């Protein structure tokens, strides 16, 4: 059994309802592992927007705590308190549009206060918000473990596994999603070799996945995104494993830009393409992937990698942060409820749709 070493906590709430959120500023990794404090909802909005905290489950957890911060100084009047809550949900939800975990976590946290409306004074509702945010974080830890243990069976001893972006401890409240599968397979004694794509333009693979896997003692080789086809042609890769930011009810999956190209390559080379994601990443209100909002980010991320100019002034850019992989290219999706295979509406509903969260009611965003 391989011993895995723990990196520092990705995010942590300190104190009671009047406390604050502390998180690793992931924009500084791997050069510095610096913790920053978020003491207002604006701090959390900025941290999510600028990818100081990123990865679908982690931004959901951060946003839930952001809602706690937003309501720390809200007025005592109940009507005004709930109006402020609604505004804070809308504000935090606007930080990034693609990962559905963000709005899912905000709605769930806000619903915890809604359930107590009229029963306790607004001054006590902060405790309910914090309890729900903490529950979301703790459940995510369990969810990651379940995904890891379920998915580990998909990987065989000696495999080369290609992964994209960062889907590990830095992206969740626990072990991760796709990386949890790798951690659990290695812990179960399987020898794997991970190929991490650098993940242009923001290099989550190079800066974060390589850092995280090295920290954990997992064998990892960093490659440029454009090398994936060559690796497959050379027989170095036996499976591709990624995370997800939003999965439509037919299994179409939005994930970090470049994922779709990897799925096409995997199909061409006859390799399995696996997706790992919690149920909170499924958006069953969408029938297909074309309905998923795709975040477009500043072209400066392309022209100035790591802040250094690498393209001529004035060049046009196009910088979608995510793409959609059609369900037909996905061999299986691993979630905490089980493995969805084949990936189609019927099997998504059967596995991801079962046992919805009992407290998963929603608050309209207005
Ligand atoms: O822009 P990012 O870094 O937030 O993108 C993250 C991804 O695309 C991950 O693959 C996804 O959120 C799953 S994280 C468990």
Coordinates of C-alpha atoms and ligand atoms in Angstrom, one line a residue:
X1 CA 0.0 0.0 0.0
X2 CA 1.4 3.4 -1.0
X3 CA 1.4 6.1 1.7
X4 CA 0.0 9.4 0.4
X5 CA 1.0 12.7 1.9
X6 CA -1.6 15.4 2.6
X7 CA -1.1 18.9 1.0
X8 CA -2.5 21.9 3.0
X9 CA -6.3 22.3 3.1
X10 CA -7.6 24.0 0.0
X11 CA -10.1 26.1 1.9
X12 CA -11.3 26.3 5.5
X13 CA -13.8 28.3 7.5
X14 CA -12.5 29.7 10.7
X15 CA -14.8 30.5 13.7
X16 CA -18.5 30.6 14.1
X17 CA -21.1 32.6 12.0
X18 CA -18.9 35.8 12.4
X19 CA -15.8 33.9 11.2
X20 CA -14.0 34.0 7.8
X21 CA -12.9 31.8 4.9
X22 CA -9.3 31.0 4.3
X23 CA -8.1 29.5 1.1
X24 CA -5.0 28.7 -0.8
X25 CA -4.4 31.3 -3.5
X26 CA -4.1 28.9 -6.4
X27 CA -3.0 31.6 -8.8
X28 CA 0.4 31.6 -6.9
X29 CA 1.0 27.8 -7.1
X30 CA 3.4 26.2 -7.5
X31 CA 5.8 29.0 -6.7
X32 CA 4.1 29.9 -3.4
X33 CA 1.5 28.1 -1.3
X34 CA 0.0 31.2 0.3
X35 CA -3.2 31.3 2.3
X36 CA -5.5 34.3 1.9
X37 CA -8.4 35.4 4.0
X38 CA -11.9 36.2 2.6
X39 CA -13.8 38.4 5.0
X40 CA -16.5 39.7 2.7
X41 CA -18.7 38.2 -0.1
X42 CA -16.8 40.5 -2.5
X43 CA -13.5 38.9 -1.5
X44 CA -15.1 35.5 -2.3
X45 CA -16.5 36.7 -5.6
X46 CA -13.1 38.0 -6.6
X47 CA -11.4 34.8 -5.5
X48 CA -13.7 32.7 -7.6
X49 CA -13.6 35.1 -10.6
X50 CA -9.8 35.2 -10.7
X51 CA -9.4 31.5 -10.0
X52 CA -7.7 31.9 -6.6
X53 CA -10.2 29.1 -5.8
X54 CA -11.4 27.0 -8.8
X55 CA -12.7 23.6 -9.7
X56 CA -16.5 23.0 -9.7
X57 CA -17.0 21.6 -6.2
X58 CA -14.5 24.0 -4.6
X59 CA -16.2 27.1 -6.0
X60 CA -19.5 25.8 -4.8
X61 CA -18.2 25.4 -1.3
X62 CA -16.4 28.8 -1.4
X63 CA -19.6 30.4 -2.6
X64 CA -21.6 28.8 0.2
X65 CA -19.2 30.3 2.7
X66 CA -19.3 33.6 0.8
X67 CA -23.1 33.7 1.4
X68 CA -22.4 33.4 5.2
X69 CA -20.0 36.4 4.9
X70 CA -22.5 38.4 2.9
X71 CA -25.1 38.0 5.6
X72 CA -22.9 38.7 8.6
X73 CA -24.0 42.4 8.8
X74 CA -27.5 42.1 7.3
X75 CA -30.4 44.0 8.8
X76 CA -32.6 42.5 11.5
X77 CA -35.8 43.0 9.7
X78 CA -36.9 39.7 8.2
X79 CA -38.1 40.9 4.9
X80 CA -35.0 43.0 4.3
X81 CA -32.8 40.1 5.5
X82 CA -34.3 37.7 2.8
X83 CA -34.1 40.4 0.1
X84 CA -30.4 40.8 1.0
X85 CA -29.9 37.1 0.8
X86 CA -31.5 36.9 -2.6
X87 CA -29.2 39.7 -3.8
X88 CA -26.1 38.0 -2.3
X89 CA -27.0 34.7 -4.1
X90 CA -27.3 36.5 -7.4
X91 CA -24.0 38.4 -6.9
X92 CA -22.0 35.3 -5.9
X93 CA -23.6 33.2 -8.7
X94 CA -22.4 35.8 -11.2
X95 CA -18.7 35.1 -10.5
X96 CA -18.5 32.3 -13.0
X97 CA -21.2 30.8 -15.3
X98 CA -20.3 27.3 -16.3
X99 CA -19.8 25.1 -13.2
X100 CA -23.4 24.4 -11.9
X101 CA -22.0 23.5 -8.5
X102 CA -21.7 27.3 -7.8
X103 CA -25.5 28.0 -8.1
X104 CA -26.4 24.6 -6.6
X105 CA -24.4 25.3 -3.4
X106 CA -25.8 28.9 -3.1
X107 CA -29.4 27.7 -3.6
X108 CA -28.9 24.9 -1.1
X109 CA -27.4 27.2 1.5
X110 CA -30.0 29.9 1.0
X111 CA -32.8 27.3 1.3
X112 CA -31.5 26.3 4.8
X113 CA -32.4 29.9 5.9
X114 CA -35.7 29.9 4.0
X115 CA -36.8 26.8 5.9
X116 CA -36.5 28.7 9.2
X117 CA -38.2 31.9 7.9
X118 CA -40.8 33.1 10.5
X119 CA -39.5 30.6 13.1
X120 CA -36.3 32.3 14.3
X121 CA -35.2 35.9 14.3
X122 CA -32.9 36.9 11.4
X123 CA -30.0 37.3 13.8
X124 CA -30.0 33.5 14.2
X125 CA -30.2 32.6 10.5
X126 CA -26.4 33.1 10.1
X127 CA -25.9 29.9 12.1
X128 CA -28.2 28.0 9.7
X129 CA -26.3 29.3 6.7
X130 CA -23.0 28.3 8.2
X131 CA -24.3 24.8 9.2
X132 CA -25.4 24.2 5.6
X133 CA -22.1 25.5 4.1
X134 CA -20.2 23.2 6.5
X135 CA -22.5 20.3 5.5
X136 CA -21.8 20.9 1.8
X137 CA -18.1 20.8 2.5
X138 CA -18.3 17.7 4.6
X139 CA -20.5 15.9 2.1
X140 CA -18.1 16.7 -0.7
X141 CA -15.4 15.0 1.2
X142 CA -17.5 11.8 1.4
X143 CA -18.6 12.2 -2.2
X144 CA -15.0 12.4 -3.4
X145 CA -14.1 9.3 -1.5
X146 CA -17.1 7.4 -3.0
X147 CA -16.2 8.5 -6.5
X148 CA -12.6 7.5 -5.9
X149 CA -13.5 4.1 -4.6
X150 CA -16.1 3.4 -7.3
X151 CA -13.9 4.6 -10.1
X152 CA -10.7 2.9 -9.0
X153 CA -12.1 -0.4 -10.4
X154 CA -12.0 1.2 -13.9
X155 CA -8.2 1.5 -13.8
X156 CA -5.9 -1.5 -14.1
X157 CA -2.4 -2.1 -12.8
X158 CA 0.3 -0.7 -15.1
X159 CA -2.0 1.8 -17.0
X160 CA -0.9 5.1 -18.3
X161 CA -3.7 7.6 -17.5
X162 CA -4.1 10.9 -19.2
X163 CA -5.8 13.7 -17.2
X164 CA -6.6 17.3 -18.0
X165 CA -6.9 20.4 -15.9
X166 CA -7.0 19.9 -12.1
X167 CA -9.6 17.7 -10.5
X168 CA -7.9 16.8 -7.1
X169 CA -7.8 18.2 -3.6
X170 CA -7.3 21.7 -4.9
X171 CA -10.6 21.5 -6.8
X172 CA -12.9 20.0 -4.1
X173 CA -13.5 19.7 -0.4
X174 CA -11.9 16.3 -0.4
X175 CA -9.6 14.0 -2.5
X176 CA -11.0 15.2 -5.8
X177 CA -13.0 13.6 -8.6
X178 CA -10.9 12.2 -11.4
X179 CA -7.8 12.5 -9.3
X180 CA -9.6 10.8 -6.4
X181 CA -9.9 7.7 -8.7
X182 CA -6.2 7.8 -9.3
X183 CA -5.5 8.3 -5.5
X184 CA -7.8 5.4 -4.6
X185 CA -6.4 3.1 -7.3
X186 CA -2.8 3.8 -6.2
X187 CA -3.8 3.3 -2.6
X188 CA -5.3 -0.1 -3.5
X189 CA -1.9 -1.1 -4.8
X190 CA -2.2 -0.4 -8.6
X191 CA 0.8 1.1 -10.3
X192 CA -0.3 3.9 -12.5
X193 CA 1.5 6.5 -14.5
X194 CA -0.3 9.8 -14.9
X195 CA 0.2 12.1 -17.9
X196 CA -1.0 15.6 -16.9
X197 CA -1.7 18.0 -19.7
X198 CA -0.4 21.5 -18.9
X199 CA -3.9 22.9 -19.7
X200 CA -3.5 26.1 -21.5
X201 CA -4.1 29.0 -21.1
X202 CA -4.0 29.0 -17.2
X203 CA -1.9 25.9 -16.8
X204 CA -4.0 24.2 -14.1
X205 CA -2.4 20.9 -15.1
X206 CA 1.2 22.2 -15.0
X207 CA 0.8 24.4 -11.9
X208 CA -1.7 22.4 -9.9
X209 CA -2.1 18.8 -10.9
X210 CA 1.7 18.2 -11.3
X211 CA 2.2 19.9 -7.9
X212 CA -0.6 17.9 -6.2
X213 CA 0.5 14.6 -7.6
X214 CA 4.1 15.1 -6.8
X215 CA 3.1 16.1 -3.3
X216 CA 1.2 12.8 -3.0
X217 CA 4.0 10.6 -4.4
X218 CA 2.1 9.7 -7.6
X219 CA 4.1 9.1 -10.7
X220 CA 3.3 11.9 -13.1
X221 CA 4.7 13.3 -16.4
X222 CA 3.8 16.8 -17.6
X223 CA 3.0 17.2 -21.3
X224 CA 1.8 20.0 -23.5
X225 CA -1.8 19.8 -24.5
X226 CA -0.8 19.3 -28.1
X227 CA 1.1 16.1 -27.3
X228 CA -1.9 14.0 -26.3
X229 CA -2.4 12.5 -29.8
X230 CA 1.2 11.5 -30.1
X231 CA 1.2 9.9 -26.6
X232 CA -1.8 7.8 -27.6
X233 CA -0.2 6.8 -30.9
X234 CA 2.8 5.7 -29.0
X235 CA 0.7 3.4 -26.8
X236 CA 1.6 5.3 -23.6
X237 CA -2.0 6.0 -22.6
X238 CA -4.6 3.4 -21.8
X239 CA -7.4 5.6 -20.4
X240 CA -8.3 9.3 -20.3
X241 CA -9.9 10.6 -17.1
X242 CA -11.3 14.1 -16.6
X243 CA -13.7 16.0 -14.3
X244 CA -16.7 18.0 -15.3
X245 CA -18.2 21.5 -14.6
X246 CA -21.7 20.8 -15.8
X247 CA -23.4 17.6 -17.2
X248 CA -26.7 17.9 -19.1
X249 CA -29.4 15.2 -18.6
X250 CA -28.3 13.4 -21.8
X251 CA -24.7 13.1 -20.4
X252 CA -23.2 15.9 -22.6
X253 CA -20.4 17.2 -20.4
X254 CA -18.8 20.7 -20.1
X255 CA -15.2 20.6 -18.8
X256 CA -12.0 22.6 -19.2
X257 CA -11.3 23.7 -22.8
X258 CA -9.5 20.9 -24.6
X259 CA -11.5 18.1 -23.0
X260 CA -13.5 17.6 -26.2
X261 CA -10.4 17.2 -28.3
X262 CA -9.1 14.6 -25.9
X263 CA -12.4 12.6 -26.2
X264 CA -12.2 12.7 -30.0
X265 CA -8.6 11.5 -29.8
X266 CA -9.5 8.7 -27.3
X267 CA -12.3 7.5 -29.6
X268 CA -9.9 7.5 -32.6
X269 CA -7.4 5.4 -30.7
X270 CA -10.0 3.0 -29.1
X271 CA -9.3 4.2 -25.6
X272 CA -11.9 4.6 -22.8
X273 CA -12.8 8.2 -21.9
X274 CA -14.0 8.5 -18.4
X275 CA -15.6 11.5 -16.6
X276 CA -15.8 11.8 -12.8
X277 CA -18.1 14.2 -11.1
X278 CA -20.4 14.6 -8.1
X279 CA -24.2 14.6 -8.6
X280 CA -24.1 18.3 -7.8
X281 CA -22.4 18.8 -11.2
X282 CA -25.4 17.4 -13.1
X283 CA -27.9 19.9 -14.4
X284 CA -30.9 17.8 -15.2
X285 CA -32.9 20.9 -16.2
X286 CA -30.8 20.9 -19.4
X287 CA -31.6 18.4 -22.1
X288 CA -28.3 18.7 -23.9
X289 CA -24.9 20.3 -23.8
X290 CA -25.6 23.1 -26.2
X291 CA -27.6 24.7 -23.4
X292 CA -24.6 24.9 -21.1
X293 CA -23.3 28.5 -20.7
X294 CA -19.7 28.6 -21.6
X295 CA -17.5 31.1 -19.8
X296 CA -15.4 33.4 -22.1
X297 CA -12.4 34.9 -20.4
X298 CA -10.0 37.7 -21.2
X299 CA -7.8 37.2 -24.2
X300 CA -4.9 38.4 -22.0
X301 CA -4.8 34.9 -20.5
X302 CA -3.7 33.7 -24.0
X303 CA -1.4 36.6 -25.0
X304 CA 0.3 36.9 -21.6
X305 CA 0.9 33.4 -20.1
X306 CA 2.0 33.8 -16.4
X307 CA 1.9 37.6 -17.0
X308 CA 4.6 37.5 -19.7
X309 CA 3.8 38.9 -23.2
X310 CA 3.9 36.0 -25.8
X311 CA 1.8 37.5 -28.6
X312 CA 1.9 40.8 -30.5
X313 CA -0.1 43.7 -29.2
X314 CA -3.4 44.1 -30.9
X315 CA -3.9 40.4 -32.0
X316 CA -7.5 39.1 -31.8
X317 CA -8.1 36.3 -29.3
X318 CA -10.9 33.9 -28.5
X319 CA -10.8 32.4 -25.0
X320 CA -13.6 30.0 -24.1
X321 CA -12.7 28.4 -20.7
X322 CA -14.7 25.2 -21.3
X323 CA -16.0 23.0 -24.1
X324 CA -18.7 20.4 -24.3
X325 CA -17.9 16.7 -24.9
X326 CA -20.9 14.9 -26.4
X327 CA -22.2 11.9 -24.4
X328 CA -21.5 9.6 -27.3
X329 CA -17.7 10.1 -26.8
X330 CA -17.9 9.3 -23.1
X331 CA -17.4 5.7 -22.1
X332 CA -18.7 6.1 -18.5
X333 CA -19.4 8.8 -15.9
X334 CA -18.5 8.0 -12.3
X335 CA -20.5 9.8 -9.6
X336 CA -21.0 9.0 -6.0
X337 CA -24.2 7.0 -6.7
X338 CA -22.5 4.7 -9.2
X339 CA -21.1 4.4 -12.7
X340 CA -23.2 5.6 -15.6
X341 CA -22.6 3.4 -18.6
X342 CA -23.7 3.8 -21.3
X343 CA -23.9 7.5 -21.1
X344 CA -27.4 8.5 -22.2
X345 CA -30.5 10.2 -20.7
X346 CA -31.9 7.0 -19.4
X347 CA -28.8 5.9 -17.5
X348 CA -28.1 9.5 -16.3
X349 CA -31.6 9.6 -14.8
X350 CA -31.2 6.1 -13.3
X351 CA -27.9 6.8 -11.5
X352 CA -27.5 10.6 -11.0
X353 CA -31.2 11.2 -10.7
X354 CA -31.7 8.8 -7.9
X355 CA -32.1 9.9 -4.3
X356 CA -32.1 13.7 -4.8
X357 CA -30.7 15.6 -1.9
X358 CA -33.6 16.0 0.7
X359 CA -32.7 19.6 1.3
X360 CA -32.1 20.5 -2.4
X361 CA -34.9 23.0 -2.7
X362 CA -34.2 26.3 -4.4
X363 CA -34.5 30.0 -3.9
X364 CA -35.5 32.0 -7.0
X365 CA -32.7 34.2 -8.2
X366 CA -34.9 37.0 -9.4
Ligands
LIG1 O1 -11.3 26.9 -14.7 P1 -11.2 25.9 -13.7 O2 -9.8 25.7 -13.2 O3 -12.2 26.1 -12.6 O4 -11.7 24.5 -14.4 C1 -11.8 23.4 -13.7 C2 -12.2 22.2 -14.5 O5 -12.5 22.3 -15.6 C3 -12.3 20.9 -13.7 O6 -12.0 19.8 -14.6 C4 -13.7 20.7 -13.2 O7 -14.1 21.8 -12.5 C5 -13.8 19.5 -12.3 S1 -12.9 19.8 -10.7 C6 -13.2 18.5 -9.8

